[in-house]
PDB file of C-alpha atoms in Angstrom:
ATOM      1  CA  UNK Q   1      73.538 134.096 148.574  1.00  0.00           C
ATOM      2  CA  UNK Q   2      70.329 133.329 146.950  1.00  0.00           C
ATOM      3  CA  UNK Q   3      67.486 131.195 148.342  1.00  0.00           C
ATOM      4  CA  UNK Q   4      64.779 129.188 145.708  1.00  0.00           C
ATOM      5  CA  UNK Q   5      61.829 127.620 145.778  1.00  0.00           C
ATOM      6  CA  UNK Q   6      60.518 125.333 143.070  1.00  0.00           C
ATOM      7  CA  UNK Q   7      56.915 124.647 142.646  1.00  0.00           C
ATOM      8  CA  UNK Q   8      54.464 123.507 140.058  1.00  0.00           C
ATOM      9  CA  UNK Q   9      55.400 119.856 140.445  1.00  0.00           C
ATOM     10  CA  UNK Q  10      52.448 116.829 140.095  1.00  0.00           C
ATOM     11  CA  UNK Q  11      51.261 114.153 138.421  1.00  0.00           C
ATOM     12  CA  UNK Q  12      50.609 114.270 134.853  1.00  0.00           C
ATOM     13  CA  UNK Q  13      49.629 111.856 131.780  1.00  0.00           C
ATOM     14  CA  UNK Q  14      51.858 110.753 129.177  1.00  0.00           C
ATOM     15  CA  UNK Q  15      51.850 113.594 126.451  1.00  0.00           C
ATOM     16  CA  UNK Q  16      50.471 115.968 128.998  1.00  0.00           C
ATOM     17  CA  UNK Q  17      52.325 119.621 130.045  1.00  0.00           C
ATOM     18  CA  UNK Q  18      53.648 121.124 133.428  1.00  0.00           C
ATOM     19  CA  UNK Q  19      54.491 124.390 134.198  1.00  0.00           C
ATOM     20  CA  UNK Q  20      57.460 124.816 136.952  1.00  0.00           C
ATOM     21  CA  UNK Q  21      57.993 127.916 138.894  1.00  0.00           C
ATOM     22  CA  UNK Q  22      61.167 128.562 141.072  1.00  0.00           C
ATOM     23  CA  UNK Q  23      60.966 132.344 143.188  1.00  0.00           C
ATOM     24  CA  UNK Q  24      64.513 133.393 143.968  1.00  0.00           C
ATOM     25  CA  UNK Q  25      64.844 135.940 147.151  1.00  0.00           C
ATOM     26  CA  UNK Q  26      67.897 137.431 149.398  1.00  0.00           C
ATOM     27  CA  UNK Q  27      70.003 138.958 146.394  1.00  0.00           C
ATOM     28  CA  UNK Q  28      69.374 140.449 142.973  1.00  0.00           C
ATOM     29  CA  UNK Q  29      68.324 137.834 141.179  1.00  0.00           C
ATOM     30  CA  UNK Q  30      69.222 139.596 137.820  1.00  0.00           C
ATOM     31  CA  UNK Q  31      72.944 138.588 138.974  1.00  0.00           C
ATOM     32  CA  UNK Q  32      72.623 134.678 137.621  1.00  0.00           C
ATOM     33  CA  UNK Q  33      72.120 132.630 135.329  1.00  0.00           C
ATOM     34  CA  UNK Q  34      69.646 130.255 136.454  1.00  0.00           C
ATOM     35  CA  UNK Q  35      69.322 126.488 135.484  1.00  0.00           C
ATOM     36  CA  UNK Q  36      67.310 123.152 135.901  1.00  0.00           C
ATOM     37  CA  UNK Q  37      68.564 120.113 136.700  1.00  0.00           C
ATOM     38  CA  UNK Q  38      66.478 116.557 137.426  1.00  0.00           C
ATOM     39  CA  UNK Q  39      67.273 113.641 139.551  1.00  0.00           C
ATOM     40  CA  UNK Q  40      65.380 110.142 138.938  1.00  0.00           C
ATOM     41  CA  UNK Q  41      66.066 107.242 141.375  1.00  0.00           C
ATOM     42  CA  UNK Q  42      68.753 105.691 141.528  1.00  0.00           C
ATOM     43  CA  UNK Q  43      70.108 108.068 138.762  1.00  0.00           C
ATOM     44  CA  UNK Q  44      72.857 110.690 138.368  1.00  0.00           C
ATOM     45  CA  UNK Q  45      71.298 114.069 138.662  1.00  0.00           C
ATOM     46  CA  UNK Q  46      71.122 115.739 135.103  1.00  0.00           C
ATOM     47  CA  UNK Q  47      71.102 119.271 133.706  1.00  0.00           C
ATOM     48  CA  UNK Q  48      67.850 119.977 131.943  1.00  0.00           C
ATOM     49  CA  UNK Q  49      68.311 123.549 130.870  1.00  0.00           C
ATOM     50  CA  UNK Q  50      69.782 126.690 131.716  1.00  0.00           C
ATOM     51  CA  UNK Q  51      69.484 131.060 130.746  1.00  0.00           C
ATOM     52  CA  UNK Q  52      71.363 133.401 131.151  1.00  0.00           C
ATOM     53  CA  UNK Q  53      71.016 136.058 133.242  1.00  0.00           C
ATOM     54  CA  UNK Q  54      69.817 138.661 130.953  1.00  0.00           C
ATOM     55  CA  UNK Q  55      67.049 135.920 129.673  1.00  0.00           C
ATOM     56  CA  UNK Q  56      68.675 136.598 125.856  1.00  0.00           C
ATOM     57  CA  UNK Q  57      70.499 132.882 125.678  1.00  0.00           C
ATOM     58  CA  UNK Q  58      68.837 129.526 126.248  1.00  0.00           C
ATOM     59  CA  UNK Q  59      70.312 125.640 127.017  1.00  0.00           C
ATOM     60  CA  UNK Q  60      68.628 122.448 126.723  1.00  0.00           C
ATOM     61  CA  UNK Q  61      70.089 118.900 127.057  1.00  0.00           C
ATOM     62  CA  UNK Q  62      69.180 117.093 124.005  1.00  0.00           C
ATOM     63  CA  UNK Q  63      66.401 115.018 125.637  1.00  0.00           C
ATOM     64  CA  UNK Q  64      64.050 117.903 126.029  1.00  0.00           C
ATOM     65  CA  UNK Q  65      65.330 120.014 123.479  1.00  0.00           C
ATOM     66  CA  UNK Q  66      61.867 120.980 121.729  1.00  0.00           C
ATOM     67  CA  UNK Q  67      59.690 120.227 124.174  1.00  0.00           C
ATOM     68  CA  UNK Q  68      60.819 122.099 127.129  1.00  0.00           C
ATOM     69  CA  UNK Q  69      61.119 126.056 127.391  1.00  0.00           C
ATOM     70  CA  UNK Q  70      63.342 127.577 130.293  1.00  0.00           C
ATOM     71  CA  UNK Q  71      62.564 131.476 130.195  1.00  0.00           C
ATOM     72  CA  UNK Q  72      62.174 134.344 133.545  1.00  0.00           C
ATOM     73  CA  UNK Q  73      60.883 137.448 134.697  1.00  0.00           C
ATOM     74  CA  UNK Q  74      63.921 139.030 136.456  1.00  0.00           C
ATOM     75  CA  UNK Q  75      61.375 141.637 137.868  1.00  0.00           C
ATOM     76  CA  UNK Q  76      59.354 139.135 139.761  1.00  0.00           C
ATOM     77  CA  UNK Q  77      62.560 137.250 140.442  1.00  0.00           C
ATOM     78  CA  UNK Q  78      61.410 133.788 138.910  1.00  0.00           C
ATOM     79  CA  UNK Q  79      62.504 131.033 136.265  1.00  0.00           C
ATOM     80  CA  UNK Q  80      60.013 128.650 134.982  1.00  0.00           C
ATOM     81  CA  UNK Q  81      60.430 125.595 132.701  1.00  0.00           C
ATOM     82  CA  UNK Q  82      57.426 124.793 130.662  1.00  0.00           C
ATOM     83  CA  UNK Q  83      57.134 121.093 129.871  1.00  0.00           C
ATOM     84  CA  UNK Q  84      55.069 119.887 127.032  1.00  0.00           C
ATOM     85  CA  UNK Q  85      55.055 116.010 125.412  1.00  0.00           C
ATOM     86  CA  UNK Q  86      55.739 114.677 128.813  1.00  0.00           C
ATOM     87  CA  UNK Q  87      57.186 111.394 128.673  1.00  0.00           C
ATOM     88  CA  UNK Q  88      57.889 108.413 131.805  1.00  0.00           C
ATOM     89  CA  UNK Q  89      61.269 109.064 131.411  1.00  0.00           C
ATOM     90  CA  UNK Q  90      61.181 112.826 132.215  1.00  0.00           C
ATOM     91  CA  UNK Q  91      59.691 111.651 135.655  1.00  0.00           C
ATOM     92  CA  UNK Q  92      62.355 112.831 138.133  1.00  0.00           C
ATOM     93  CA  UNK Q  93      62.850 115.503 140.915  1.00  0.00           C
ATOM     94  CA  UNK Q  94      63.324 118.811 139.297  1.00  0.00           C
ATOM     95  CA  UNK Q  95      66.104 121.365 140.824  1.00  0.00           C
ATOM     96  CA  UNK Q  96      66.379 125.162 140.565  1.00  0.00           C
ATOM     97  CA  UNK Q  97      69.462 126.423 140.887  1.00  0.00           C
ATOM     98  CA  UNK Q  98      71.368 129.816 140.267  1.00  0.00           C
ATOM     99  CA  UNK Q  99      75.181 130.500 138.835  1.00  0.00           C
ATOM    100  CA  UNK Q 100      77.543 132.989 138.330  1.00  0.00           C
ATOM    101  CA  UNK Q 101      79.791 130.680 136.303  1.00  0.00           C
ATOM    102  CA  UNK Q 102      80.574 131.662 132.717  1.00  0.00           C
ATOM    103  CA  UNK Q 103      80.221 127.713 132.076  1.00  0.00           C
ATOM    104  CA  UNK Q 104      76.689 127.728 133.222  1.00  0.00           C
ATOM    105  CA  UNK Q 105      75.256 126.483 130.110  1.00  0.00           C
ATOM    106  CA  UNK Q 106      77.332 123.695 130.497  1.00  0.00           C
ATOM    107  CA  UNK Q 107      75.820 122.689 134.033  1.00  0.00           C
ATOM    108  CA  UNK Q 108      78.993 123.795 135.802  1.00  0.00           C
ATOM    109  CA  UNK Q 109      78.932 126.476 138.330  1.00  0.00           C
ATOM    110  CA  UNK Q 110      75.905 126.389 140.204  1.00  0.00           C
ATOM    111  CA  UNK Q 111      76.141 127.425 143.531  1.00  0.00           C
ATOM    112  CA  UNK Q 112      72.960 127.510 145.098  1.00  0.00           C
ATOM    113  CA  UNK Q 113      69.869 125.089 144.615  1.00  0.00           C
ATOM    114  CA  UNK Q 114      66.394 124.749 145.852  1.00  0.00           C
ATOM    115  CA  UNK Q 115      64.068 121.683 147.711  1.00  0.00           C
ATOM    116  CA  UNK Q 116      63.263 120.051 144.393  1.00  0.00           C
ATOM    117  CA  UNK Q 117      59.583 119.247 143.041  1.00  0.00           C
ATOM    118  CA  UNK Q 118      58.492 115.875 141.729  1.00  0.00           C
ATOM    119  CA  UNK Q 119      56.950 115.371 138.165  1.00  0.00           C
ATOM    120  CA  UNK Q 120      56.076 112.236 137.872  1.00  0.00           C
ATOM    121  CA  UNK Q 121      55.081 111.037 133.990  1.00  0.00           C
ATOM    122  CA  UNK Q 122      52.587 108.360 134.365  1.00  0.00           C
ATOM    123  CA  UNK Q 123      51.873 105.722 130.929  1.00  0.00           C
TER     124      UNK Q 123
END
């Protein structure tokens, strides 16, 4: 199993950027793919983006696509998801989670998931 930790999280302007970190510990973390996912409430929780393991393939939902960047250091065992063009709507609690599923970059397969960090997108 793998344990993660999101952080970076805050409160940010319209059109502003945020930087999310998630540290992965307890097995190789060069073994998964890694994704995010976000939860607003009262919503569905949503995949936001997903690599692969190896960092060489990328995933976006088509909501973000162009203004968020998933990418990782496998050596330092983290994932990050820059955020730029911040919008209200991207406000949501934001999920780290790790796979081993070839479907990964189609949100399936994630078997592990941090605590979550809140972005909140004010007007």
């Amino acid at each position: 199993q793998v344990q993660l930790v999101e952080s970076g999280g805050g409160l940010v302007q319209a059109g502003g950027s945020l930087r999310l970190s998630c540290a992965a510990s307890g097995r190789p973390f060069s073994t998964y793919a890694m994704g995010w996912f976000r939860q607003a409430p009262g919503k569905e929780r949503e995949f936001v983006a997903a690599i692969s393991a190896s960092g060489l393939s990328a995933y976006y939902t088509d909501s973000v696509k162009g203004r968020f960047t998933i990418s990782r250091d496998n050596p330092k065992n983290k994932v990050y998801l820059q955020m730029i063009s911040l919008k209200p709507e991207d406000t949501a609690v934001y999920y780290c989670a790790a796979a081993t599923s070839t479907y990964f970059w189609k949100g399936y397969g994630y078997d592990y998931w941090g605590q979550g960090t809140q972005v909140t997108v004010s007007s």
